[in-house]
XYZ file of C-alpha atoms in Angstrom:
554
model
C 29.675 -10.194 70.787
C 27.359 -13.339 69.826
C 28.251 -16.063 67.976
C 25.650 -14.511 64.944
C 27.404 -10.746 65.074
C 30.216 -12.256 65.055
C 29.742 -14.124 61.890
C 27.443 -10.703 60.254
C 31.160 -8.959 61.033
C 32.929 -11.108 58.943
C 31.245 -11.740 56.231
C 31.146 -7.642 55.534
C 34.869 -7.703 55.980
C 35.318 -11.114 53.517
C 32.099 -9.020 50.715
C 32.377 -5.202 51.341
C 29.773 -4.973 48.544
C 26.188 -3.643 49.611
C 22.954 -4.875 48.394
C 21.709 -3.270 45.684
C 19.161 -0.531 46.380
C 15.749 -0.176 45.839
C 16.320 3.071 43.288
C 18.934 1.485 41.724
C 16.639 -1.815 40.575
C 14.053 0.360 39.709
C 16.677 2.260 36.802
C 17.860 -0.924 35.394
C 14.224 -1.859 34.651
C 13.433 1.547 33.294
C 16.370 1.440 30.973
C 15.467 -2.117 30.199
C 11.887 -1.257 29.313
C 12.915 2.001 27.849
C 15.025 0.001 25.118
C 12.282 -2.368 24.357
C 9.831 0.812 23.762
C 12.672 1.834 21.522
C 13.368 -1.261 19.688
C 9.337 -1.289 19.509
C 9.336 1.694 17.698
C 12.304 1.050 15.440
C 10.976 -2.067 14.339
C 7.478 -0.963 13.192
C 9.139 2.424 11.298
C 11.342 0.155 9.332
C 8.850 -2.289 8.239
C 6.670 0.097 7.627
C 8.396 2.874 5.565
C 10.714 1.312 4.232
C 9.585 -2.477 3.591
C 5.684 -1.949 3.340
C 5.544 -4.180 -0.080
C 6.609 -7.533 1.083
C 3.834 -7.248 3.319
C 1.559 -6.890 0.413
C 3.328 -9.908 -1.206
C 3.189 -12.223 1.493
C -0.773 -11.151 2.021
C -1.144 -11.532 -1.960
C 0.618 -15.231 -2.202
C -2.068 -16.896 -0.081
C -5.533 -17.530 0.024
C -7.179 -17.579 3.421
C -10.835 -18.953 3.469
C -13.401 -18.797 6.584
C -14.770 -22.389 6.143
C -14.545 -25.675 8.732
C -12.963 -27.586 5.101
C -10.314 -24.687 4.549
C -9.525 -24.781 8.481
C -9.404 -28.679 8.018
C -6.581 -29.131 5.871
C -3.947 -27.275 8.291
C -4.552 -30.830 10.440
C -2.702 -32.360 7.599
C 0.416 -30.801 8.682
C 2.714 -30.263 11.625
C 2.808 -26.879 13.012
C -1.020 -26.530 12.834
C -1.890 -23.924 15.138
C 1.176 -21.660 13.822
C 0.362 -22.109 10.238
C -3.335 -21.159 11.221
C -2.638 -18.614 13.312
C -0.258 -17.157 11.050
C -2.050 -17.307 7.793
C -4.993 -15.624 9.836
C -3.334 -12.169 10.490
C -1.574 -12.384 7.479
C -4.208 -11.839 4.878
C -4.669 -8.707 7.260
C -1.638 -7.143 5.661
C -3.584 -5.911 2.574
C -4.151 -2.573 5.312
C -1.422 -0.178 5.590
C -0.102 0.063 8.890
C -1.266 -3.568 9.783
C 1.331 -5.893 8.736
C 4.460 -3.935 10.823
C 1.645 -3.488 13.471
C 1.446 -7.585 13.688
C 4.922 -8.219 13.291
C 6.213 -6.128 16.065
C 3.758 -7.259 18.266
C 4.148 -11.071 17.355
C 8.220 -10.407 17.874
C 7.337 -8.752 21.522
C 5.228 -11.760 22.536
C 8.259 -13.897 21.736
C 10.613 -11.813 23.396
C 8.472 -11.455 26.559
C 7.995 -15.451 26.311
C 11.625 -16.046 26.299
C 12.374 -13.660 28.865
C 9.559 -15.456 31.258
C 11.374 -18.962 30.372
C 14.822 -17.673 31.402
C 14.000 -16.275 34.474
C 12.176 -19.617 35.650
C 15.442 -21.389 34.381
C 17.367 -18.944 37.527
C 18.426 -16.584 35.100
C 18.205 -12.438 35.939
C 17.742 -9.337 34.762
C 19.393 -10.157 31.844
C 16.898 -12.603 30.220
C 15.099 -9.259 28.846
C 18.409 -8.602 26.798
C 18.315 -12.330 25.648
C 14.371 -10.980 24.819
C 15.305 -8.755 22.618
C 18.960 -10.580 20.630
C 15.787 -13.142 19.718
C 13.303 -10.220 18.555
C 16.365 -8.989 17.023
C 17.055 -11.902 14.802
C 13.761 -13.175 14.258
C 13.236 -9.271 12.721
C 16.305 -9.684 10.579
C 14.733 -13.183 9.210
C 12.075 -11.484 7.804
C 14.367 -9.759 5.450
C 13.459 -12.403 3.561
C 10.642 -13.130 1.396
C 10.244 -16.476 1.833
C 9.990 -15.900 5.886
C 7.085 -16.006 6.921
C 4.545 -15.157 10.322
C 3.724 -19.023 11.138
C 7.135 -19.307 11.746
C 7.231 -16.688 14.473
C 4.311 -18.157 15.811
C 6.159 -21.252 15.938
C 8.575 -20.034 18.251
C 5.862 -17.939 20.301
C 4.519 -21.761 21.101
C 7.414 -23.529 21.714
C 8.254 -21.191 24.265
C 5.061 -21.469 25.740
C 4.658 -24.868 26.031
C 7.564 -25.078 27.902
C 6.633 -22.644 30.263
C 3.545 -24.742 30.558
C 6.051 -27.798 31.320
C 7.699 -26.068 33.805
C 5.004 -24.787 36.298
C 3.286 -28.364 35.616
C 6.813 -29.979 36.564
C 7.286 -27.887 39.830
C 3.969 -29.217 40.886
C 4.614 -32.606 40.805
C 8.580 -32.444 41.279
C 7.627 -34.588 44.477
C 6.630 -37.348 42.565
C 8.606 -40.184 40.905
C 10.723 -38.535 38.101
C 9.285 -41.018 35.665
C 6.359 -39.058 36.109
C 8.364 -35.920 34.952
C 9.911 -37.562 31.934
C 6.131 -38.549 30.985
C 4.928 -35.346 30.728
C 8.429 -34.100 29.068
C 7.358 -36.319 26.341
C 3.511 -35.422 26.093
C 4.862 -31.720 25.733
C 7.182 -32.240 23.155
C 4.901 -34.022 21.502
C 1.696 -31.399 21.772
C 4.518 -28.557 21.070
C 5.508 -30.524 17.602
C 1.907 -31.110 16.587
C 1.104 -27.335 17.347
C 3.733 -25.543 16.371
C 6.364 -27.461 14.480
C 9.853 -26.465 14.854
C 9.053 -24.525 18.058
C 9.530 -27.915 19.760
C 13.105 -26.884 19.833
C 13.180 -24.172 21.698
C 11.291 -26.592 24.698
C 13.572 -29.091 24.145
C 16.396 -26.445 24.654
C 14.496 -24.513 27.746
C 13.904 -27.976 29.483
C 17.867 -28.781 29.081
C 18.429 -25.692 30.488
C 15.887 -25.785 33.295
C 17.053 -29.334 33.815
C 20.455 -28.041 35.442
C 18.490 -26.606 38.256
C 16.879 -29.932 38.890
C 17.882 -32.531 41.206
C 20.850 -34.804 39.700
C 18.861 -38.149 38.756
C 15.658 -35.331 36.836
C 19.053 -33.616 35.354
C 20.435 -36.631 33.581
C 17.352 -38.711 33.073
C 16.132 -35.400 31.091
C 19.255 -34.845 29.040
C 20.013 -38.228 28.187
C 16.158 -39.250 27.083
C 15.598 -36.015 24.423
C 17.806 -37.303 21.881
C 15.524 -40.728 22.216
C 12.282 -38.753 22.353
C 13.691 -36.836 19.113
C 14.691 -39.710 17.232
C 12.011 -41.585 17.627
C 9.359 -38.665 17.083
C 11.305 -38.401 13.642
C 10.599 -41.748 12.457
C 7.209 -41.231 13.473
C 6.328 -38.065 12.088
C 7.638 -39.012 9.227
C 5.109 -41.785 8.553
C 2.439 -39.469 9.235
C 2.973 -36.401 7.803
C 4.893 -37.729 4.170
C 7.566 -35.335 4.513
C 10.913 -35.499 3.690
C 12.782 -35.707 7.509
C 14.232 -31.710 7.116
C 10.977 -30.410 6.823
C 9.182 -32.402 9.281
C 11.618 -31.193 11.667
C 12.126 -27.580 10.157
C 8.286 -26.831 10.095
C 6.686 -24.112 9.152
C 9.976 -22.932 7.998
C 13.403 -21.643 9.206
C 14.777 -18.251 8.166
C 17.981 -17.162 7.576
C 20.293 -14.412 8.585
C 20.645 -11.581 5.373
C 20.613 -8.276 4.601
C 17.265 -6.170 3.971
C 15.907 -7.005 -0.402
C 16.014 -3.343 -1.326
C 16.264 -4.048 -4.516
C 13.510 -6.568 -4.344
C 11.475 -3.728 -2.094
C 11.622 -1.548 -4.859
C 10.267 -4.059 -7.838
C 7.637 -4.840 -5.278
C 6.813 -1.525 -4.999
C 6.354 -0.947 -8.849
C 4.263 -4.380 -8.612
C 1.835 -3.540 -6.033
C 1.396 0.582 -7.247
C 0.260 -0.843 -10.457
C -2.044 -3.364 -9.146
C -3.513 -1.220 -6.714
C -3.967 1.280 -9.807
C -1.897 4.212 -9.145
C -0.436 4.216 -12.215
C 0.929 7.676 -12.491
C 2.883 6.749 -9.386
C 4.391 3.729 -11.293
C 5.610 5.844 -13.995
C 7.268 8.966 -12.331
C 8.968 6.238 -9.785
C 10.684 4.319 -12.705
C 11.169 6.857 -14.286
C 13.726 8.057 -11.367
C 15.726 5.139 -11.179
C 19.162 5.049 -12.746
C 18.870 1.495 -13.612
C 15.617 0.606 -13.250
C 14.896 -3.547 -12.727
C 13.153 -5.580 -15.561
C 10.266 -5.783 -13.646
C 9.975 -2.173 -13.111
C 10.903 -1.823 -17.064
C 8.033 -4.046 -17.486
C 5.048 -2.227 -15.518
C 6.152 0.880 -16.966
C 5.865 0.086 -20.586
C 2.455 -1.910 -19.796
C 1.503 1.124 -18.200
C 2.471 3.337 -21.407
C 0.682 0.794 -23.812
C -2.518 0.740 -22.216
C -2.134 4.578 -22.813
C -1.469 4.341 -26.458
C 1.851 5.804 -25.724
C 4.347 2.908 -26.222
C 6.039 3.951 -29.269
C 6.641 7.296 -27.999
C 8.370 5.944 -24.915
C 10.416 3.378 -25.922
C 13.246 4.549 -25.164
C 12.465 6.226 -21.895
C 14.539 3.996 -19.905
C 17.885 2.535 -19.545
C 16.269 -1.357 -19.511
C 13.721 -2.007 -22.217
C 11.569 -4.716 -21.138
C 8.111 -5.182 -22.806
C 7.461 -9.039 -21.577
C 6.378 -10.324 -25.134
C 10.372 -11.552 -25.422
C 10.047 -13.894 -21.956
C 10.614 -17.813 -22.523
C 8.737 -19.218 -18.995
C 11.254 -22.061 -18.107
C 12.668 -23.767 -14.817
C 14.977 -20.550 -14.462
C 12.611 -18.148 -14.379
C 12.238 -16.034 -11.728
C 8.529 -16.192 -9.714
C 7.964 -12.621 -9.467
C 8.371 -12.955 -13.468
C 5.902 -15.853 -14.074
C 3.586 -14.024 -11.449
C 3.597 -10.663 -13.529
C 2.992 -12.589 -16.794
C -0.955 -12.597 -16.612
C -0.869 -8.746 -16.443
C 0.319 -8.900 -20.072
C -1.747 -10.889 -21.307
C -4.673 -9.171 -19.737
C -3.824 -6.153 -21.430
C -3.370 -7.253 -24.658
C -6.701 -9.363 -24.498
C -6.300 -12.959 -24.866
C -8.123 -14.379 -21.669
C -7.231 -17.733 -22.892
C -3.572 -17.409 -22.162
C -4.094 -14.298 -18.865
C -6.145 -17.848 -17.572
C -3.285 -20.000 -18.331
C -0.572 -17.962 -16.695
C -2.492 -17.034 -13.980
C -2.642 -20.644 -12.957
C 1.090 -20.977 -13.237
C 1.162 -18.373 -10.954
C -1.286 -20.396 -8.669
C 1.127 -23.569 -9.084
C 4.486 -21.047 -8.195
C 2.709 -19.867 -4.762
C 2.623 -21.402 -1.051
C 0.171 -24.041 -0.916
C -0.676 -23.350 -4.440
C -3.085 -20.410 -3.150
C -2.853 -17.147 -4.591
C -5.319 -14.327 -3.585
C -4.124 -11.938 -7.030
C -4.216 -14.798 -9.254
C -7.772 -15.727 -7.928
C -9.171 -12.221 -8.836
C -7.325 -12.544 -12.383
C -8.586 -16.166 -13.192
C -12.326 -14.382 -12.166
C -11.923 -11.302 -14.449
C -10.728 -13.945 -16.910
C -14.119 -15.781 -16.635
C -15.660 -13.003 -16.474
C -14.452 -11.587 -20.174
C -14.621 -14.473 -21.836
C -17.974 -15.141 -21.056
C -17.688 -18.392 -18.825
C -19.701 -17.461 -15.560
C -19.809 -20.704 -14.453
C -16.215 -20.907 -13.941
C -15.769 -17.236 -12.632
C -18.353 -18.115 -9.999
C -15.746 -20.852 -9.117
C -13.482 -18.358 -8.055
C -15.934 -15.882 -6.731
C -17.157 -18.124 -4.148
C -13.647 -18.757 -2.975
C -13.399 -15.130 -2.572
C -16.343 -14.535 -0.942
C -15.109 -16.879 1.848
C -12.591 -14.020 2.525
C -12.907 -11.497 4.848
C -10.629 -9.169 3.069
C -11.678 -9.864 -0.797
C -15.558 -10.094 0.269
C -17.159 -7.408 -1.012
C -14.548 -7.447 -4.059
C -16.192 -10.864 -4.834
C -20.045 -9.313 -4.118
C -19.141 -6.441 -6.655
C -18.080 -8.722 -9.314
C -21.049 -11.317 -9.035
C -23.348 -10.912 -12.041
C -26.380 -9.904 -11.497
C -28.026 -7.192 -8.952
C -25.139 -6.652 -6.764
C -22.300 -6.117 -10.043
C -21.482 -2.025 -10.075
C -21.320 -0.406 -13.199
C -17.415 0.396 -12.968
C -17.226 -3.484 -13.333
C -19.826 -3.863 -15.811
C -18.117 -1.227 -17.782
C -14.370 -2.791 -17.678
C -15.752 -6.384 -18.720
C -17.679 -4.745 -21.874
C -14.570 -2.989 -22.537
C -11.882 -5.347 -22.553
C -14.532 -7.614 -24.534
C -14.009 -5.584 -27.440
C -10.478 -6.806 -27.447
C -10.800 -10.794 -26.980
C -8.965 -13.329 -29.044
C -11.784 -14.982 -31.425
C -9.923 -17.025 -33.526
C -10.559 -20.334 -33.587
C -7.112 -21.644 -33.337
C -4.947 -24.077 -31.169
C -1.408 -22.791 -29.710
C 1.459 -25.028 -28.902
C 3.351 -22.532 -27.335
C 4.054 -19.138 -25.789
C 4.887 -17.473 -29.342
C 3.196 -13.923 -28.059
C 4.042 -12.860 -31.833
C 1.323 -15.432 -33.217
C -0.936 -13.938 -30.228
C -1.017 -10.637 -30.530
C -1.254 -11.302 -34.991
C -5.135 -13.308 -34.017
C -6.011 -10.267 -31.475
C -5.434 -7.805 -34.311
C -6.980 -9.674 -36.844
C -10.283 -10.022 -33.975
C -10.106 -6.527 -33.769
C -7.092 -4.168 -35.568
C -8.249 -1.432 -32.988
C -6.596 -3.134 -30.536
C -4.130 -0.427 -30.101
C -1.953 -2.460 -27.487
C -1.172 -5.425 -29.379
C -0.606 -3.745 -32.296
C 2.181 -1.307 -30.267
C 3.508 -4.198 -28.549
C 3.575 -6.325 -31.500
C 5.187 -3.555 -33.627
C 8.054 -2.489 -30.961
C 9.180 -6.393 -29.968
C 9.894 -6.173 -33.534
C 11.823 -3.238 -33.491
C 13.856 -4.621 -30.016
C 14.449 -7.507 -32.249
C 16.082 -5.118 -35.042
C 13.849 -7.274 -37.517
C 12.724 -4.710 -39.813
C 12.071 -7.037 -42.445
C 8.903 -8.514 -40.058
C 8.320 -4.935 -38.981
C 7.524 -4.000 -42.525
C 5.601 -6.553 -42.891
C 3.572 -6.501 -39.671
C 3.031 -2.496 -40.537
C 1.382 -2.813 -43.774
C -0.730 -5.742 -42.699
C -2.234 -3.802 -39.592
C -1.613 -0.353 -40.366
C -1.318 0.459 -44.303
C -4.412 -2.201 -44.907
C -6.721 -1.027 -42.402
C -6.150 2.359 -43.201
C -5.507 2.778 -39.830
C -1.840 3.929 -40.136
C 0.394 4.673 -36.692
C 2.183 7.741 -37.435
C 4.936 7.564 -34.708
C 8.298 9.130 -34.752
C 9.800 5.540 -34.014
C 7.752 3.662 -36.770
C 8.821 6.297 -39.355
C 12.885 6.025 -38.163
C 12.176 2.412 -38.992
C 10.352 2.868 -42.352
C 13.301 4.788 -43.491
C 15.334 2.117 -42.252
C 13.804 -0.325 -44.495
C 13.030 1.731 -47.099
C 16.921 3.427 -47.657
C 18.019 -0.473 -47.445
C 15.864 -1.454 -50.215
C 16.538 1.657 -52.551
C 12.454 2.003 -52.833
C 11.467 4.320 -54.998
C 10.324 7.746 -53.969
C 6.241 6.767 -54.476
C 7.070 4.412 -51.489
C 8.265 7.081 -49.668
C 5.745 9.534 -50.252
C 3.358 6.527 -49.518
C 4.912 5.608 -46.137
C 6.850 8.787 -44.667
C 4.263 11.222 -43.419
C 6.314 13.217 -40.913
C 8.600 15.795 -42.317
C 10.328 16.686 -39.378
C 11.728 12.814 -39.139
C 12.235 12.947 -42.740
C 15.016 16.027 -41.802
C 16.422 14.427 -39.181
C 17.315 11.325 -41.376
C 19.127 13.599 -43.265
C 21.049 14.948 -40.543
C 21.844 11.280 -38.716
C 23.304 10.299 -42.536
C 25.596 13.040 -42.033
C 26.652 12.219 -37.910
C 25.744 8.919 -37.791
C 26.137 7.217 -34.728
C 26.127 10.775 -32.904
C 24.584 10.692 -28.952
C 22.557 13.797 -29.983
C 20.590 11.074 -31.509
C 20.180 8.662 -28.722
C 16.625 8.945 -28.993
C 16.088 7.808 -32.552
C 15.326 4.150 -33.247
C 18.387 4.919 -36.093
C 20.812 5.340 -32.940
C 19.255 2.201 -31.107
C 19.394 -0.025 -34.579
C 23.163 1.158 -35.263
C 24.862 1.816 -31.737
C 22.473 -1.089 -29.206
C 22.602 -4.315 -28.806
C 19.251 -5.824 -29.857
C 17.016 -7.907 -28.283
C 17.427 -11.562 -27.641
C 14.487 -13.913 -28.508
């Protein structure tokens, strides 16, 4: 026996174990690749079914324009190419399917990237597991509202750039290592300009990779990125006119959280309205237990535009009509954002302008696709073309809103469905000649009525914030002003509760109530509540509500 059997011999005696086989490589990969497929799927069916709407939000709360000066201002920022990139597919999340199509793909690219990085670092099989914890979490981020697709681009680039680093280093890993700390340095510094916080993640690859390098590349590395960093910071910071976390946090960090059902759902109610399916809106409220203000809120807008407020009142568990908010520092966006819907139905395109632009100011970048469309049906209504051509042009820029825009350009190319909605709410304008210091929708909705009294929503909404309020006193008042004067009187079951209300608390004589009480079925059922007041049987009278609920707080 040779000198090289012998040694063969012993080293099967000192490591029994066999290579692995062929067959048995080629069934880790399959399960590997079989779990990505899986986590593939998974991913896009719960984005998709069951957190659709904060796709629409995100693709609603931005406003991306196809012109050289739009592109231009993204140069004013770190992250650049992210935040473009990003902000490019995500106005494509107005189509169903689209948004989970982009995010699952955008999460495999980084997972794929990382697992490429690993494996040059000397790392095996299992840097497709480390693939997927990263698609894992970077999924879970966007949870969140607030997290958004630049910042998964982010990390797609910082990964990339330091795979670029690495097969560039290899290369010229016979050269001086100054020469390798140079172009450390130049990539850092392209992979902060490009994609903001990604430069992280090849700051953190290149530590790693450095521990496969020779000694004097490992420690020159490591002990020159905290330099590079630091002195980047001070930079950057000169540059840019951020404050230091967000130059180095750009486009945005997530955070680990459970999914926003809750959130999910008021989206839902949100985005069913203002695509127009109202129906939808009203049989999903009206299924929740406990339904959200904001859900409350679309649902009774929904019933006024209908003429049915007063009927429905007390449909729901949460009253919210809107016409009771005070906008301050605490309230929440999705709130200031829904405010211009109000106003818009009641009429007053003075104040749907005004709120719409505090829903501009409230938004990323202070862009707002839904609040452009609203300021240019504002425009529209109140006869200023000039200014809704502002807007128009914007959207025209879109690729999404284009035709949207075309349709709504007066002249040749405006449909009659538009043409038709602009007359209408017309009818209803505020043209008073007045000057508001404040939000006081009360004042509001008294100059719409007295523009036109047929303006059936301001006079229900006007009428039942009154009632919430238990100020029957007002309610009277507002009643015989709009109602009683016109000779346009409401006969509703929850106006005549409230007449009696008034009119048994002021001992009026029986003229006033043969002048005021038109329904003889309510009439009985007074009778009956005198004799079991406070009874559940009546939880649908406004003499339950005014007795038993706590009113509204203005």
């Amino acid at each position: 026996m040779n000198i090289r059997e012998l040694t063969h011999h012993l080293s099967q005696r000192t490591n029994p174990s066999r290579p692995v086989s062929k067959t048995g490589v080629w069934v880790s990969k399959a399960f590997t690749y079989m779990a990505i497929a899986v986590w593939a799927v998974a991913c896009f069916a719960f984005f998709h079914l069951c957190y659709p709407y904060h796709f629409y939000y995100q693709e609603q709360n931005q406003l991306f324009l196809m012109s050289s000066e739009y592109v231009s201002t993204y140069f004013d920022k770190p992250a650049w190419l992210a935040c473009l990139t990003g902000d490019f597919l995500t106005q494509f999340y107005y189509y169903m399917y689209v948004g989970p199509a982009i995010l699952t793909v955008v999460l495999l690219t980084a997972g794929d990237l990382l697992r490429r990085a690993l494996q040059r670092c000397g790392m095996g099989n299992g840097a497709a597991w480390w693939g997927i914890a990263l698609m894992t979490v970077m999924a879970v981020m966007h949870f969140h509202i607030s997290y958004r697709l630049p910042s998964d681009i982010a990390v797609c680039g910082g990964i990339a750039v330091f795979l670029l680093y690495d097969i560039a280093r290899c290369r010229i890993s016979s050269w001086h290592f100054v020469f390798t700390l140079v172009l450390l340095v130049f990539c850092l510094y392209f992979s902060y300009r490009m994609f903001g916080y990604g430069c992280w993640l090849t700051a953190l690859l290149a530590i790693i990779s450095a521990f496969r390098q020779k000694a004097v590349y490992r420690w020159y590395t490591m002990a020159s990125l905290p330099l590079i960093i630091f002195s980047a910071t001070l930079v950057t910071n000169n540059i840019y006119r951020l404050y230091t976390y967000d130059n180095l946090t750009y486009s945005g960090l997530g955070r680990i959280g459970g999914p926003e059902m809750d959130l999910e759902r008021e989206l839902l109610v949100d985005n069913e309205y203002y695509f127009g399916h109202h129906d939808q809106v009203l049989a999903y409220v009206k299924s929740q237990e406990s339904p959200t203000p904001g859900m409350s809120f679309f649902y009774y807008l929904v019933r006024a535009q209908r003429g049915e407020l007063p009927d429905h009142l007390f449909d729901l568990s949460t009253i919210e009509l809107g016409t009771l908010y005070q906008i301050g520092p605490d309230t929440p966006m999705l709130t200031i954002k829904q405010m211009n819907e109000l106003y818009y139905v009641l009429g007053d395109m003075t104040f749907t302008e005004r709120a719409a632009m505090l829903g501009n100011v409230f938004s990323r970048d202070n862009r707002n696709t839904r609040m452009t469309k609203r300021l240019a049906e504002a425009n529209l209504i109140s006869g200023d073309t000039l200014a809704a051509m502002k807007y128009l042009r914007l959207l025209d820029k879109t690729i999404v809103y284009h035709q949207w825009a075309k349709h709504h350009t007066p002249g040749i190319y405006m449909t009659p469905e538009v043409k038709a909605e602009i007359a209408h709410r017309q009818q209803f304008i505020n043209r008073t000649d007045t000057l508001q210091v404040g939000d006081n929708l009360h004042i509001v909705m008294t100059e719409l009525l007295k523009s036109n009294p047929e303006n059936t929503a301001a006079l229900d909404y006007m009428l039942c914030s009154l009632l919430l309020l238990k100020d029957i006193k007002s309610f009277k008042r507002d009643y015989d002003l709009f109602c009683i004067d016109t000779g346009r009187e409401r006969i509703k079951p929850i106006y005549q509760q409230a007449l009696m209300i008034y009119l048994a608390g002021s001992d009026a004589p029986q003229d006033q109530w043969e002048k005021y009480i038109k329904d003889p079925v309510q009439l009985q059922r007074f009778q009956e509540y005198n004799q079991r007041r406070g009874d559940p049987a009546f939880k649908d009278t406004y003499w339950y509500f005014f007795d038993k609920m706590k009113g509204a707080e203005y």
